[in-house]
């Protein structure tokens, strides 16, 4: 198979990649036949999945727009995937061309695609790292010279914490990230849930959790706790389409169907 420009030769294009499957669901161009095939299989098992992924990216875009408008000009986006189709740097730099974004992903394919796409963008960096090593991520983000953690930053964890099982202590990871920020900083989080799900959807989610995606569904209370003492901004921890929709008609009567919560919290003075 022909390797696209700029991708390292050691990338295996004979196996599907989770990041490229996700890119396909989002309507991106950074995927191959083998990824599209797997995506169709997954979509057959969990019909709402593609919609949930698009709703997740749309929530991220609305959140980033709000953060830039609030003066945030540096972002640490962990579990960033392939930064295509209206991603963080596009949304942020459309408002502030000097907004800085450090993308972090565990998937070498996502990292290689990201570096290739962003090679001309002087205000972005891509780090290959695991969310389970938050201290390393923070150190590398600072070392990149792009982020200054002495100033307010937005930590973005969109659709990634549900990949961390309880045994890997996600609450401690979140506490480390929050503690590294100064007042005025923000945390944006989206996370799959079992709450408010009709029984048949829950069955489908359990099935997909066991097979293709291995995610840990959590309650609204669990997800709220990830914010610690941060102040959760309006409208709170809500189903993704309900988080500051551009237009009330942007969602139907059953936003819970997508099975994921989103929220944004602010580090106010005197809390950690
Ligand atoms: C569902 S995608 C979300 C992409 C993007 N944040 C968005 O919302 O559009 C999840 C991403 O998290 C990455 N990921 C999964 N586990 C991770 C970990 N432990 N550390 C860093 N990234 C991880 C995957 O490789 C994938 O690119």
PDB file of C-alpha atoms and ligand atoms in Angstrom:
ATOM      1  CA  UNK A   1       0.000   0.000   0.000  1.00  0.00           C
ATOM      2  CA  UNK A   2       1.222   3.513  -0.824  1.00  0.00           C
ATOM      3  CA  UNK A   3       2.163   5.506   2.284  1.00  0.00           C
ATOM      4  CA  UNK A   4       0.683   9.004   2.327  1.00  0.00           C
ATOM      5  CA  UNK A   5       3.205  11.852   2.276  1.00  0.00           C
ATOM      6  CA  UNK A   6       5.001  12.478   5.513  1.00  0.00           C
ATOM      7  CA  UNK A   7       4.049   9.260   7.311  1.00  0.00           C
ATOM      8  CA  UNK A   8       6.870   7.192   8.748  1.00  0.00           C
ATOM      9  CA  UNK A   9       7.518   3.961   6.871  1.00  0.00           C
ATOM     10  CA  UNK A  10       7.061   1.815   9.995  1.00  0.00           C
ATOM     11  CA  UNK A  11       3.321   2.479  10.192  1.00  0.00           C
ATOM     12  CA  UNK A  12       1.386  -0.734   9.553  1.00  0.00           C
ATOM     13  CA  UNK A  13      -1.305  -0.057   6.967  1.00  0.00           C
ATOM     14  CA  UNK A  14      -2.420  -3.689   6.864  1.00  0.00           C
ATOM     15  CA  UNK A  15      -4.150  -3.399  10.272  1.00  0.00           C
ATOM     16  CA  UNK A  16      -6.981  -1.025  11.151  1.00  0.00           C
ATOM     17  CA  UNK A  17      -6.076   1.827  13.503  1.00  0.00           C
ATOM     18  CA  UNK A  18      -8.516   3.074  16.173  1.00  0.00           C
ATOM     19  CA  UNK A  19      -7.560   6.672  15.398  1.00  0.00           C
ATOM     20  CA  UNK A  20      -8.236   6.265  11.660  1.00  0.00           C
ATOM     21  CA  UNK A  21     -11.531   4.446  12.354  1.00  0.00           C
ATOM     22  CA  UNK A  22     -12.534   7.433  14.469  1.00  0.00           C
ATOM     23  CA  UNK A  23     -11.401   9.792  11.707  1.00  0.00           C
ATOM     24  CA  UNK A  24     -13.683   7.908   9.295  1.00  0.00           C
ATOM     25  CA  UNK A  25     -16.664   8.278  11.641  1.00  0.00           C
ATOM     26  CA  UNK A  26     -15.982  12.020  11.720  1.00  0.00           C
ATOM     27  CA  UNK A  27     -15.904  12.275   7.922  1.00  0.00           C
ATOM     28  CA  UNK A  28     -12.127  12.783   7.747  1.00  0.00           C
ATOM     29  CA  UNK A  29      -9.823  11.738   4.915  1.00  0.00           C
ATOM     30  CA  UNK A  30      -7.071  10.114   7.014  1.00  0.00           C
ATOM     31  CA  UNK A  31      -8.269   6.522   6.798  1.00  0.00           C
ATOM     32  CA  UNK A  32      -7.941   3.482   4.573  1.00  0.00           C
ATOM     33  CA  UNK A  33     -10.188   0.692   3.289  1.00  0.00           C
ATOM     34  CA  UNK A  34      -9.211  -1.553   6.194  1.00  0.00           C
ATOM     35  CA  UNK A  35     -10.277   1.148   8.689  1.00  0.00           C
ATOM     36  CA  UNK A  36     -13.549   1.836   6.861  1.00  0.00           C
ATOM     37  CA  UNK A  37     -14.399  -1.868   6.907  1.00  0.00           C
ATOM     38  CA  UNK A  38     -13.952  -2.095  10.681  1.00  0.00           C
ATOM     39  CA  UNK A  39     -15.891   1.171  11.151  1.00  0.00           C
ATOM     40  CA  UNK A  40     -18.891  -0.291   9.272  1.00  0.00           C
ATOM     41  CA  UNK A  41     -18.770  -3.423  11.439  1.00  0.00           C
ATOM     42  CA  UNK A  42     -18.727  -1.365  14.636  1.00  0.00           C
ATOM     43  CA  UNK A  43     -21.519   0.873  13.341  1.00  0.00           C
ATOM     44  CA  UNK A  44     -23.633  -2.251  12.723  1.00  0.00           C
ATOM     45  CA  UNK A  45     -23.236  -3.243  16.383  1.00  0.00           C
ATOM     46  CA  UNK A  46     -23.822   0.175  17.935  1.00  0.00           C
ATOM     47  CA  UNK A  47     -25.929   2.290  15.583  1.00  0.00           C
ATOM     48  CA  UNK A  48     -25.540   5.523  17.606  1.00  0.00           C
ATOM     49  CA  UNK A  49     -21.772   5.368  17.785  1.00  0.00           C
ATOM     50  CA  UNK A  50     -20.982   7.540  14.768  1.00  0.00           C
ATOM     51  CA  UNK A  51     -23.494  10.130  15.988  1.00  0.00           C
ATOM     52  CA  UNK A  52     -21.949  10.034  19.469  1.00  0.00           C
ATOM     53  CA  UNK A  53     -18.475  10.611  18.032  1.00  0.00           C
ATOM     54  CA  UNK A  54     -19.684  13.543  15.959  1.00  0.00           C
ATOM     55  CA  UNK A  55     -21.529  14.956  18.985  1.00  0.00           C
ATOM     56  CA  UNK A  56     -18.320  14.557  20.998  1.00  0.00           C
ATOM     57  CA  UNK A  57     -16.280  16.514  18.469  1.00  0.00           C
ATOM     58  CA  UNK A  58     -19.031  19.173  18.232  1.00  0.00           C
ATOM     59  CA  UNK A  59     -19.014  19.535  22.061  1.00  0.00           C
ATOM     60  CA  UNK A  60     -15.230  19.920  21.959  1.00  0.00           C
ATOM     61  CA  UNK A  61     -15.515  22.653  19.318  1.00  0.00           C
ATOM     62  CA  UNK A  62     -18.159  24.585  21.281  1.00  0.00           C
ATOM     63  CA  UNK A  63     -16.095  24.238  24.439  1.00  0.00           C
ATOM     64  CA  UNK A  64     -12.862  25.435  22.813  1.00  0.00           C
ATOM     65  CA  UNK A  65     -14.667  28.405  21.254  1.00  0.00           C
ATOM     66  CA  UNK A  66     -16.001  29.397  24.685  1.00  0.00           C
ATOM     67  CA  UNK A  67     -12.545  29.000  26.246  1.00  0.00           C
ATOM     68  CA  UNK A  68     -10.775  31.156  23.644  1.00  0.00           C
ATOM     69  CA  UNK A  69     -13.464  33.789  23.987  1.00  0.00           C
ATOM     70  CA  UNK A  70     -12.774  33.666  27.727  1.00  0.00           C
ATOM     71  CA  UNK A  71      -9.109  34.489  27.072  1.00  0.00           C
ATOM     72  CA  UNK A  72      -7.514  31.010  27.108  1.00  0.00           C
ATOM     73  CA  UNK A  73      -4.673  30.907  24.598  1.00  0.00           C
ATOM     74  CA  UNK A  74      -2.994  27.596  25.446  1.00  0.00           C
ATOM     75  CA  UNK A  75      -4.412  24.089  25.325  1.00  0.00           C
ATOM     76  CA  UNK A  76      -3.198  20.666  26.410  1.00  0.00           C
ATOM     77  CA  UNK A  77      -5.357  18.216  24.444  1.00  0.00           C
ATOM     78  CA  UNK A  78      -4.822  14.657  25.743  1.00  0.00           C
ATOM     79  CA  UNK A  79      -6.279  11.810  23.683  1.00  0.00           C
ATOM     80  CA  UNK A  80      -6.488  14.162  20.734  1.00  0.00           C
ATOM     81  CA  UNK A  81      -6.781  11.569  17.946  1.00  0.00           C
ATOM     82  CA  UNK A  82      -6.172  12.813  14.413  1.00  0.00           C
ATOM     83  CA  UNK A  83      -6.619  16.596  14.459  1.00  0.00           C
ATOM     84  CA  UNK A  84      -8.779  16.860  11.384  1.00  0.00           C
ATOM     85  CA  UNK A  85     -12.349  17.991  10.691  1.00  0.00           C
ATOM     86  CA  UNK A  86     -12.655  21.142  12.778  1.00  0.00           C
ATOM     87  CA  UNK A  87     -10.209  20.276  15.523  1.00  0.00           C
ATOM     88  CA  UNK A  88      -8.892  22.291  18.436  1.00  0.00           C
ATOM     89  CA  UNK A  89      -6.215  24.304  16.603  1.00  0.00           C
ATOM     90  CA  UNK A  90      -8.616  25.201  13.790  1.00  0.00           C
ATOM     91  CA  UNK A  91     -11.309  26.427  16.161  1.00  0.00           C
ATOM     92  CA  UNK A  92      -8.906  28.196  18.543  1.00  0.00           C
ATOM     93  CA  UNK A  93      -6.631  29.765  15.917  1.00  0.00           C
ATOM     94  CA  UNK A  94      -9.645  31.004  13.906  1.00  0.00           C
ATOM     95  CA  UNK A  95     -10.315  33.309  16.882  1.00  0.00           C
ATOM     96  CA  UNK A  96      -6.732  33.755  18.154  1.00  0.00           C
ATOM     97  CA  UNK A  97      -4.126  32.906  15.456  1.00  0.00           C
ATOM     98  CA  UNK A  98      -1.443  32.611  18.152  1.00  0.00           C
ATOM     99  CA  UNK A  99      -3.352  30.122  20.331  1.00  0.00           C
ATOM    100  CA  UNK A 100      -0.982  27.286  21.264  1.00  0.00           C
ATOM    101  CA  UNK A 101      -2.016  23.656  21.294  1.00  0.00           C
ATOM    102  CA  UNK A 102      -0.073  20.628  22.494  1.00  0.00           C
ATOM    103  CA  UNK A 103      -1.717  17.441  21.258  1.00  0.00           C
ATOM    104  CA  UNK A 104      -1.067  14.175  23.114  1.00  0.00           C
ATOM    105  CA  UNK A 105      -2.092  10.672  22.055  1.00  0.00           C
ATOM    106  CA  UNK A 106      -1.098   7.125  22.929  1.00  0.00           C
ATOM    107  CA  UNK A 107      -1.652   5.869  19.383  1.00  0.00           C
ATOM    108  CA  UNK A 108       1.477   6.107  17.188  1.00  0.00           C
ATOM    109  CA  UNK A 109      -0.680   6.252  14.068  1.00  0.00           C
ATOM    110  CA  UNK A 110      -2.623   9.253  15.381  1.00  0.00           C
ATOM    111  CA  UNK A 111       0.666  10.903  16.394  1.00  0.00           C
ATOM    112  CA  UNK A 112       2.259  10.353  12.968  1.00  0.00           C
ATOM    113  CA  UNK A 113      -0.797  11.667  11.115  1.00  0.00           C
ATOM    114  CA  UNK A 114      -0.975  14.622  13.478  1.00  0.00           C
ATOM    115  CA  UNK A 115       2.687  15.539  12.963  1.00  0.00           C
ATOM    116  CA  UNK A 116       2.221  15.282   9.204  1.00  0.00           C
ATOM    117  CA  UNK A 117      -0.910  17.495   9.205  1.00  0.00           C
ATOM    118  CA  UNK A 118       0.562  20.066  11.607  1.00  0.00           C
ATOM    119  CA  UNK A 119       4.115  20.324  10.273  1.00  0.00           C
ATOM    120  CA  UNK A 120       3.471  23.895   9.029  1.00  0.00           C
ATOM    121  CA  UNK A 121       1.696  25.081  12.161  1.00  0.00           C
ATOM    122  CA  UNK A 122       4.258  26.770  14.405  1.00  0.00           C
ATOM    123  CA  UNK A 123       1.880  27.015  17.380  1.00  0.00           C
ATOM    124  CA  UNK A 124       1.184  23.280  17.694  1.00  0.00           C
ATOM    125  CA  UNK A 125       3.191  20.284  18.981  1.00  0.00           C
ATOM    126  CA  UNK A 126       2.381  16.594  19.121  1.00  0.00           C
ATOM    127  CA  UNK A 127       3.517  14.362  21.987  1.00  0.00           C
ATOM    128  CA  UNK A 128       3.348  10.575  21.997  1.00  0.00           C
ATOM    129  CA  UNK A 129       2.336   9.674  25.564  1.00  0.00           C
ATOM    130  CA  UNK A 130      -0.126   7.843  27.790  1.00  0.00           C
ATOM    131  CA  UNK A 131      -2.664   9.726  29.930  1.00  0.00           C
ATOM    132  CA  UNK A 132      -1.653   7.308  32.722  1.00  0.00           C
ATOM    133  CA  UNK A 133       1.653   9.234  32.945  1.00  0.00           C
ATOM    134  CA  UNK A 134       0.358  12.743  33.635  1.00  0.00           C
ATOM    135  CA  UNK A 135       3.638  13.975  35.150  1.00  0.00           C
ATOM    136  CA  UNK A 136       5.531  13.000  31.999  1.00  0.00           C
ATOM    137  CA  UNK A 137       2.914  14.706  29.814  1.00  0.00           C
ATOM    138  CA  UNK A 138       3.118  17.908  31.863  1.00  0.00           C
ATOM    139  CA  UNK A 139       6.920  17.900  31.768  1.00  0.00           C
ATOM    140  CA  UNK A 140       7.050  17.320  28.012  1.00  0.00           C
ATOM    141  CA  UNK A 141       4.387  19.948  27.364  1.00  0.00           C
ATOM    142  CA  UNK A 142       6.491  22.535  29.188  1.00  0.00           C
ATOM    143  CA  UNK A 143       9.701  21.300  27.566  1.00  0.00           C
ATOM    144  CA  UNK A 144       8.095  21.807  24.143  1.00  0.00           C
ATOM    145  CA  UNK A 145       8.401  25.525  24.880  1.00  0.00           C
ATOM    146  CA  UNK A 146       4.857  26.025  23.676  1.00  0.00           C
ATOM    147  CA  UNK A 147       2.952  25.847  26.972  1.00  0.00           C
ATOM    148  CA  UNK A 148       3.611  27.925  30.076  1.00  0.00           C
ATOM    149  CA  UNK A 149       1.907  26.268  33.037  1.00  0.00           C
ATOM    150  CA  UNK A 150       2.503  29.409  35.083  1.00  0.00           C
ATOM    151  CA  UNK A 151      -0.337  30.926  33.047  1.00  0.00           C
ATOM    152  CA  UNK A 152      -3.950  29.712  32.642  1.00  0.00           C
ATOM    153  CA  UNK A 153      -4.266  26.691  30.382  1.00  0.00           C
ATOM    154  CA  UNK A 154      -7.162  24.514  29.253  1.00  0.00           C
ATOM    155  CA  UNK A 155      -6.690  20.777  29.725  1.00  0.00           C
ATOM    156  CA  UNK A 156      -8.900  18.919  27.255  1.00  0.00           C
ATOM    157  CA  UNK A 157      -9.879  15.302  27.927  1.00  0.00           C
ATOM    158  CA  UNK A 158     -12.479  14.646  25.240  1.00  0.00           C
ATOM    159  CA  UNK A 159     -13.572  11.039  24.924  1.00  0.00           C
ATOM    160  CA  UNK A 160     -10.445   9.605  26.541  1.00  0.00           C
ATOM    161  CA  UNK A 161     -10.893   9.081  30.305  1.00  0.00           C
ATOM    162  CA  UNK A 162     -13.346   6.200  29.657  1.00  0.00           C
ATOM    163  CA  UNK A 163     -10.337   4.316  28.247  1.00  0.00           C
ATOM    164  CA  UNK A 164      -8.804   4.373  31.741  1.00  0.00           C
ATOM    165  CA  UNK A 165     -10.189   1.538  33.910  1.00  0.00           C
ATOM    166  CA  UNK A 166     -10.720   2.145  37.635  1.00  0.00           C
ATOM    167  CA  UNK A 167      -7.691  -0.060  38.362  1.00  0.00           C
ATOM    168  CA  UNK A 168      -5.491   2.615  36.730  1.00  0.00           C
ATOM    169  CA  UNK A 169      -6.814   5.247  39.170  1.00  0.00           C
ATOM    170  CA  UNK A 170      -8.292   7.884  36.851  1.00  0.00           C
ATOM    171  CA  UNK A 171      -9.187  10.118  39.828  1.00  0.00           C
ATOM    172  CA  UNK A 172      -5.488  10.418  40.741  1.00  0.00           C
ATOM    173  CA  UNK A 173      -4.559  11.191  37.133  1.00  0.00           C
ATOM    174  CA  UNK A 174      -7.154  13.958  37.060  1.00  0.00           C
ATOM    175  CA  UNK A 175      -5.957  15.303  40.427  1.00  0.00           C
ATOM    176  CA  UNK A 176      -2.380  15.523  39.106  1.00  0.00           C
ATOM    177  CA  UNK A 177      -3.508  17.424  36.024  1.00  0.00           C
ATOM    178  CA  UNK A 178      -5.700  19.812  38.008  1.00  0.00           C
ATOM    179  CA  UNK A 179      -2.937  20.474  40.538  1.00  0.00           C
ATOM    180  CA  UNK A 180      -0.553  21.486  37.725  1.00  0.00           C
ATOM    181  CA  UNK A 181      -2.788  24.366  36.660  1.00  0.00           C
ATOM    182  CA  UNK A 182      -3.015  27.921  37.982  1.00  0.00           C
ATOM    183  CA  UNK A 183      -6.270  29.766  38.786  1.00  0.00           C
ATOM    184  CA  UNK A 184      -8.072  30.832  35.632  1.00  0.00           C
ATOM    185  CA  UNK A 185      -7.333  27.470  34.016  1.00  0.00           C
ATOM    186  CA  UNK A 186     -10.023  25.117  32.735  1.00  0.00           C
ATOM    187  CA  UNK A 187     -10.708  21.408  32.411  1.00  0.00           C
ATOM    188  CA  UNK A 188     -12.961  20.167  29.596  1.00  0.00           C
ATOM    189  CA  UNK A 189     -14.135  16.572  29.809  1.00  0.00           C
ATOM    190  CA  UNK A 190     -16.461  14.287  27.868  1.00  0.00           C
ATOM    191  CA  UNK A 191     -17.093  10.727  28.959  1.00  0.00           C
ATOM    192  CA  UNK A 192     -19.363   7.794  28.095  1.00  0.00           C
ATOM    193  CA  UNK A 193     -22.049   6.903  30.620  1.00  0.00           C
ATOM    194  CA  UNK A 194     -24.567   4.224  31.488  1.00  0.00           C
ATOM    195  CA  UNK A 195     -26.933   6.776  33.038  1.00  0.00           C
ATOM    196  CA  UNK A 196     -30.320   7.574  31.481  1.00  0.00           C
ATOM    197  CA  UNK A 197     -29.825   4.803  28.922  1.00  0.00           C
ATOM    198  CA  UNK A 198     -32.735   2.646  27.746  1.00  0.00           C
ATOM    199  CA  UNK A 199     -32.039  -1.049  28.505  1.00  0.00           C
ATOM    200  CA  UNK A 200     -31.434  -2.020  24.873  1.00  0.00           C
ATOM    201  CA  UNK A 201     -28.861   0.758  24.455  1.00  0.00           C
ATOM    202  CA  UNK A 202     -27.138  -0.322  27.611  1.00  0.00           C
ATOM    203  CA  UNK A 203     -26.908  -3.874  26.288  1.00  0.00           C
ATOM    204  CA  UNK A 204     -25.327  -2.585  23.077  1.00  0.00           C
ATOM    205  CA  UNK A 205     -22.889  -0.439  25.041  1.00  0.00           C
ATOM    206  CA  UNK A 206     -21.937  -3.331  27.299  1.00  0.00           C
ATOM    207  CA  UNK A 207     -21.351  -5.472  24.234  1.00  0.00           C
ATOM    208  CA  UNK A 208     -19.141  -2.868  22.594  1.00  0.00           C
ATOM    209  CA  UNK A 209     -17.296  -2.292  25.867  1.00  0.00           C
ATOM    210  CA  UNK A 210     -16.445  -5.991  25.920  1.00  0.00           C
ATOM    211  CA  UNK A 211     -15.428  -6.236  22.291  1.00  0.00           C
ATOM    212  CA  UNK A 212     -14.295  -3.403  20.071  1.00  0.00           C
ATOM    213  CA  UNK A 213     -13.618  -0.465  22.308  1.00  0.00           C
ATOM    214  CA  UNK A 214     -13.056  -1.566  25.919  1.00  0.00           C
ATOM    215  CA  UNK A 215     -14.386   1.497  27.627  1.00  0.00           C
ATOM    216  CA  UNK A 216     -15.477   2.025  31.237  1.00  0.00           C
ATOM    217  CA  UNK A 217     -18.907   3.636  31.413  1.00  0.00           C
ATOM    218  CA  UNK A 218     -19.295   5.907  34.451  1.00  0.00           C
ATOM    219  CA  UNK A 219     -22.093   7.729  36.289  1.00  0.00           C
ATOM    220  CA  UNK A 220     -22.730  11.456  36.296  1.00  0.00           C
ATOM    221  CA  UNK A 221     -21.457  11.527  39.905  1.00  0.00           C
ATOM    222  CA  UNK A 222     -18.198   9.760  38.925  1.00  0.00           C
ATOM    223  CA  UNK A 223     -17.657  12.181  36.046  1.00  0.00           C
ATOM    224  CA  UNK A 224     -18.507  15.200  38.218  1.00  0.00           C
ATOM    225  CA  UNK A 225     -15.929  14.021  40.778  1.00  0.00           C
ATOM    226  CA  UNK A 226     -13.177  14.211  38.116  1.00  0.00           C
ATOM    227  CA  UNK A 227     -13.494  18.010  38.387  1.00  0.00           C
ATOM    228  CA  UNK A 228     -12.508  17.997  42.083  1.00  0.00           C
ATOM    229  CA  UNK A 229     -12.842  21.523  43.474  1.00  0.00           C
ATOM    230  CA  UNK A 230     -13.035  23.170  40.062  1.00  0.00           C
ATOM    231  CA  UNK A 231     -16.210  25.200  39.494  1.00  0.00           C
ATOM    232  CA  UNK A 232     -18.296  23.458  36.852  1.00  0.00           C
ATOM    233  CA  UNK A 233     -19.650  26.145  34.534  1.00  0.00           C
ATOM    234  CA  UNK A 234     -23.221  26.264  33.237  1.00  0.00           C
ATOM    235  CA  UNK A 235     -25.041  24.129  32.211  1.00  0.00           C
ATOM    236  CA  UNK A 236     -23.145  21.564  34.345  1.00  0.00           C
ATOM    237  CA  UNK A 237     -22.483  17.910  33.554  1.00  0.00           C
ATOM    238  CA  UNK A 238     -25.002  17.260  30.781  1.00  0.00           C
ATOM    239  CA  UNK A 239     -25.584  14.990  27.807  1.00  0.00           C
ATOM    240  CA  UNK A 240     -23.290  16.215  25.059  1.00  0.00           C
ATOM    241  CA  UNK A 241     -25.807  17.942  22.759  1.00  0.00           C
ATOM    242  CA  UNK A 242     -27.193  19.925  25.709  1.00  0.00           C
ATOM    243  CA  UNK A 243     -23.885  21.656  26.477  1.00  0.00           C
ATOM    244  CA  UNK A 244     -24.427  25.206  25.160  1.00  0.00           C
ATOM    245  CA  UNK A 245     -25.899  24.165  21.781  1.00  0.00           C
ATOM    246  CA  UNK A 246     -25.390  26.750  19.041  1.00  0.00           C
ATOM    247  CA  UNK A 247     -29.123  26.563  18.460  1.00  0.00           C
ATOM    248  CA  UNK A 248     -31.801  24.817  20.581  1.00  0.00           C
ATOM    249  CA  UNK A 249     -32.898  22.967  17.441  1.00  0.00           C
ATOM    250  CA  UNK A 250     -29.439  21.361  17.234  1.00  0.00           C
ATOM    251  CA  UNK A 251     -30.629  18.405  19.311  1.00  0.00           C
ATOM    252  CA  UNK A 252     -33.748  16.252  19.377  1.00  0.00           C
ATOM    253  CA  UNK A 253     -35.863  15.185  22.365  1.00  0.00           C
ATOM    254  CA  UNK A 254     -33.502  12.345  23.319  1.00  0.00           C
ATOM    255  CA  UNK A 255     -29.965  13.698  23.712  1.00  0.00           C
ATOM    256  CA  UNK A 256     -29.352  10.951  26.333  1.00  0.00           C
ATOM    257  CA  UNK A 257     -29.431   8.424  23.469  1.00  0.00           C
ATOM    258  CA  UNK A 258     -25.790   9.320  22.688  1.00  0.00           C
ATOM    259  CA  UNK A 259     -24.662   7.970  26.056  1.00  0.00           C
ATOM    260  CA  UNK A 260     -22.044  10.555  26.962  1.00  0.00           C
ATOM    261  CA  UNK A 261     -21.753  13.509  29.317  1.00  0.00           C
ATOM    262  CA  UNK A 262     -19.752  16.679  28.729  1.00  0.00           C
ATOM    263  CA  UNK A 263     -18.727  19.475  31.088  1.00  0.00           C
ATOM    264  CA  UNK A 264     -16.244  22.310  31.582  1.00  0.00           C
ATOM    265  CA  UNK A 265     -14.789  23.301  34.958  1.00  0.00           C
ATOM    266  CA  UNK A 266     -12.760  26.364  36.012  1.00  0.00           C
ATOM    267  CA  UNK A 267      -9.882  26.551  38.488  1.00  0.00           C
ATOM    268  CA  UNK A 268     -10.958  29.397  40.733  1.00  0.00           C
ATOM    269  CA  UNK A 269      -8.550  31.087  43.081  1.00  0.00           C
ATOM    270  CA  UNK A 270      -7.731  29.131  46.215  1.00  0.00           C
ATOM    271  CA  UNK A 271      -8.847  25.682  45.027  1.00  0.00           C
ATOM    272  CA  UNK A 272      -6.966  22.760  43.536  1.00  0.00           C
TER     273      UNK A 272
HETATM  274  C1  LIG B   1     -12.595   8.815  20.899  1.00  0.00           C
HETATM  275  S1  LIG B   1     -10.992   9.494  20.466  1.00  0.00           S
HETATM  276  C2  LIG B   1     -11.249  11.208  20.903  1.00  0.00           C
HETATM  277  C3  LIG B   1     -10.506  12.191  19.998  1.00  0.00           C
HETATM  278  C4  LIG B   1     -10.706  13.679  20.316  1.00  0.00           C
HETATM  279  N1  LIG B   1     -10.297  13.992  21.677  1.00  0.00           N
HETATM  280  C5  LIG B   1     -12.126  14.121  20.102  1.00  0.00           C
HETATM  281  O1  LIG B   1     -12.859  14.267  21.078  1.00  0.00           O
HETATM  282  O2  LIG B   1     -12.539  14.328  18.972  1.00  0.00           O
HETATM  283  C6  LIG B   1      -9.989   8.891  21.791  1.00  0.00           C
HETATM  284  C7  LIG B   1      -8.495   9.083  21.589  1.00  0.00           C
HETATM  285  O3  LIG B   1      -7.868   8.811  22.842  1.00  0.00           O
HETATM  286  C8  LIG B   1      -6.654   8.113  22.602  1.00  0.00           C
HETATM  287  N2  LIG B   1      -6.308   7.377  23.832  1.00  0.00           N
HETATM  288  C9  LIG B   1      -6.886   6.255  24.341  1.00  0.00           C
HETATM  289  N3  LIG B   1      -6.288   5.907  25.503  1.00  0.00           N
HETATM  290  C10 LIG B   1      -5.305   6.835  25.741  1.00  0.00           C
HETATM  291  C11 LIG B   1      -4.321   7.007  26.777  1.00  0.00           C
HETATM  292  N4  LIG B   1      -4.241   6.154  27.800  1.00  0.00           N
HETATM  293  N5  LIG B   1      -3.481   8.058  26.684  1.00  0.00           N
HETATM  294  C12 LIG B   1      -3.556   8.937  25.648  1.00  0.00           C
HETATM  295  N6  LIG B   1      -4.451   8.808  24.637  1.00  0.00           N
HETATM  296  C13 LIG B   1      -5.315   7.777  24.672  1.00  0.00           C
HETATM  297  C14 LIG B   1      -6.974   7.217  21.402  1.00  0.00           C
HETATM  298  O4  LIG B   1      -5.786   6.825  20.740  1.00  0.00           O
HETATM  299  C15 LIG B   1      -7.866   8.134  20.570  1.00  0.00           C
HETATM  300  O5  LIG B   1      -7.116   8.870  19.637  1.00  0.00           O
END
